[in-house]
Short mmCIF file of C-alpha atoms in Angstrom, two decimals:
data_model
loop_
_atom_site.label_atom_id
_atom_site.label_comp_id
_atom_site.label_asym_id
_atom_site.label_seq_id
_atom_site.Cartn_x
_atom_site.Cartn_y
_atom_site.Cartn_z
CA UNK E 1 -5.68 5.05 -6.66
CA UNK E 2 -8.80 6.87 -5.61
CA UNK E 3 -11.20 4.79 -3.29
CA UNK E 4 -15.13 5.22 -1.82
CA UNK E 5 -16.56 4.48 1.20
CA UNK E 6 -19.86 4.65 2.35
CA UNK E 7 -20.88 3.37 5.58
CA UNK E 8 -24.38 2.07 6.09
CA UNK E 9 -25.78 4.56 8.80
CA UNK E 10 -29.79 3.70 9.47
CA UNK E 11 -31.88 7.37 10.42
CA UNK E 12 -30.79 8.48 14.27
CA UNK E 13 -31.32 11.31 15.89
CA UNK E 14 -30.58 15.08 14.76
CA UNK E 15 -27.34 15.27 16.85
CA UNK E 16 -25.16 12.74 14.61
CA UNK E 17 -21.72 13.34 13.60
CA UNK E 18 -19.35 11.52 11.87
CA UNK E 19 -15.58 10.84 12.85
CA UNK E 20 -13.43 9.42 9.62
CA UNK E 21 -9.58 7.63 10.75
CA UNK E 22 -7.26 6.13 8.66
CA UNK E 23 -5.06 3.96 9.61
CA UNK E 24 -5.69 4.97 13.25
CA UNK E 25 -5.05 8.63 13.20
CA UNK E 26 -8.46 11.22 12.70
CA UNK E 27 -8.43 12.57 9.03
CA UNK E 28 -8.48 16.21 9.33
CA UNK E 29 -9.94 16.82 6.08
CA UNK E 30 -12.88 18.27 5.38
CA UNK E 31 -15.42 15.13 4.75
CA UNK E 32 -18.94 15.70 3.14
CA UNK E 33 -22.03 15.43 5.00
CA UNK E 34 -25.47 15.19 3.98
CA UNK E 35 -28.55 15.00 6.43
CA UNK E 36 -32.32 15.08 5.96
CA UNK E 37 -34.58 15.52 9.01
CA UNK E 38 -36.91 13.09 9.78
CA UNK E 39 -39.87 13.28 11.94
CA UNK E 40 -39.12 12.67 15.90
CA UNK E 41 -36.25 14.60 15.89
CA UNK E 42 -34.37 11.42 13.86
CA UNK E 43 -32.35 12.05 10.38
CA UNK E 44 -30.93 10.25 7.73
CA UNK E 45 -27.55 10.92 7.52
CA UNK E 46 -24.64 10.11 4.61
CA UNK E 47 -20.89 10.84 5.13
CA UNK E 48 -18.19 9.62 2.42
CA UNK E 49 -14.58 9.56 1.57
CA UNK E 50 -12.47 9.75 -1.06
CA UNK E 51 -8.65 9.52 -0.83
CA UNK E 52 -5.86 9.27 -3.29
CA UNK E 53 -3.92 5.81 -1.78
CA UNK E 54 -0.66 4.36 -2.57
CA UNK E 55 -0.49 1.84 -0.23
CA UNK E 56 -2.94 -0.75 1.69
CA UNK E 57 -4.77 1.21 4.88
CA UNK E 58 -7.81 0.65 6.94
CA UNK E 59 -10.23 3.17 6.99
CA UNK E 60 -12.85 3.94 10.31
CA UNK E 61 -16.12 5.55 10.26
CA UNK E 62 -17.61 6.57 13.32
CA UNK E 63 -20.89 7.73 13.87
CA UNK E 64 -21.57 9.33 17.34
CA UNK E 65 -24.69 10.69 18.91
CA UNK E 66 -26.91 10.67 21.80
CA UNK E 67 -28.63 7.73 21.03
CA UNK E 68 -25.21 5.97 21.20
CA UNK E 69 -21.91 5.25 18.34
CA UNK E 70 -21.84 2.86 16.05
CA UNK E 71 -17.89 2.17 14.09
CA UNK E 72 -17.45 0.56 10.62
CA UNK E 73 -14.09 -0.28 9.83
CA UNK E 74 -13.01 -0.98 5.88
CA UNK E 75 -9.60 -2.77 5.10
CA UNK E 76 -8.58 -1.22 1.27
CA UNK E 77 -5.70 -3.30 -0.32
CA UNK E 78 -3.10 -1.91 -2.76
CA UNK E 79 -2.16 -4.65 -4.80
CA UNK E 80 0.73 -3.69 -8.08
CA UNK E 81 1.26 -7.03 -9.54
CA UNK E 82 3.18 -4.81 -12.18
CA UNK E 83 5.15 -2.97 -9.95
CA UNK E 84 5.80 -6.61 -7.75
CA UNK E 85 7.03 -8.45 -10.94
CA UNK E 86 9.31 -5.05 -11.62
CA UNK E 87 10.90 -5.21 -8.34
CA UNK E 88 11.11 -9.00 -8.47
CA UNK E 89 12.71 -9.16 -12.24
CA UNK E 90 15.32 -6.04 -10.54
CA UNK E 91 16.21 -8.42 -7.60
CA UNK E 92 16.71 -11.56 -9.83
CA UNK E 93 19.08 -9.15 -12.34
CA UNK E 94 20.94 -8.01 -9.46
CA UNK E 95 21.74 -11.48 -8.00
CA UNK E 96 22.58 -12.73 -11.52
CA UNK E 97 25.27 -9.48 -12.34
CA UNK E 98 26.52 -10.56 -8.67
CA UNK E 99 27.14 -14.30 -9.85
CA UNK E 100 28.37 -13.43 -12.93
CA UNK E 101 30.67 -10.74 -11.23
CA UNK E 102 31.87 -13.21 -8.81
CA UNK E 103 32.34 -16.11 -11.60
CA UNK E 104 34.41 -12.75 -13.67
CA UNK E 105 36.42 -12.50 -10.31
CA UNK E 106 37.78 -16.19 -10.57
CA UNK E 107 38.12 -16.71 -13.65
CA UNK E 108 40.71 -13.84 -13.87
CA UNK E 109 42.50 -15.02 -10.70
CA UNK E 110 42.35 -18.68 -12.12
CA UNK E 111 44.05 -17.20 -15.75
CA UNK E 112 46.58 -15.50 -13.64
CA UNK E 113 47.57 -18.64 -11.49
CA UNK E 114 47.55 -20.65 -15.21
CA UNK E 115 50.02 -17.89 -16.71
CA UNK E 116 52.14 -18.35 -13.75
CA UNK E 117 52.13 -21.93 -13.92
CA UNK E 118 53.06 -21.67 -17.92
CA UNK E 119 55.92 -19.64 -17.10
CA UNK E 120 57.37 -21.66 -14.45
CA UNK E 121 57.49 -24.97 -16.41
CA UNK E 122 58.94 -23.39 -19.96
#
């Protein structure tokens, strides 16, 4: 699954950087920037992700500057209802070859006691 973030960052000053986390650790990879200089020494800036996910994460965006940091925090769920109703169906099969393994079990030792019990009354 590929996912997109883009944080809403309103024009700061020249000296803004963006820090990107995932799931609490710093992603190391190389994440696009765009700036365009504004008067005052301010700039628009635009930073954005995109990561191949398998499973639910929560993704950070920092901005930091000398005007101050601002965080926005984005919680991307994984949901496989296919994949859930596989592993579901798989349990269910599993517990029903158990049962019917178990049911096999005493069936054979109940035929065995029956055979005995023929043998000792002919």
């Amino acid at each position: 699954m590929w996912t997109r973030w883009k944080p809403s960052v309103p024009p700061g000053p020249a000296d803004i950087r963006f820090v990107w986390e995932k799931n609490g650790r710093a992603l190391e990879t190389c994440v696009p920037v765009q700036t365009h200089a504004l008067p005052n020494g301010r700039a628009h800036a635009l930073s954005w992700l995109q990561d191949a996910i398998r499973e639910s994460a929560e993704y950070r965006c920092s901005v930091l500057s000398s005007a101050g940091n601002k965080t926005s925090k984005v919680q991307v769920a994984v949901l496989r209802p296919e994949v859930t109703h596989q592993e579901k169906w798989t349990r269910e099969l599993s517990a029903w070859r158990a049962v019917a393994g178990e049911h096999d079990r005493m069936m054979q030792s109940w035929r065995k006691a029956w055979e005995s019990c023929s043998k000792d009354t002919l």
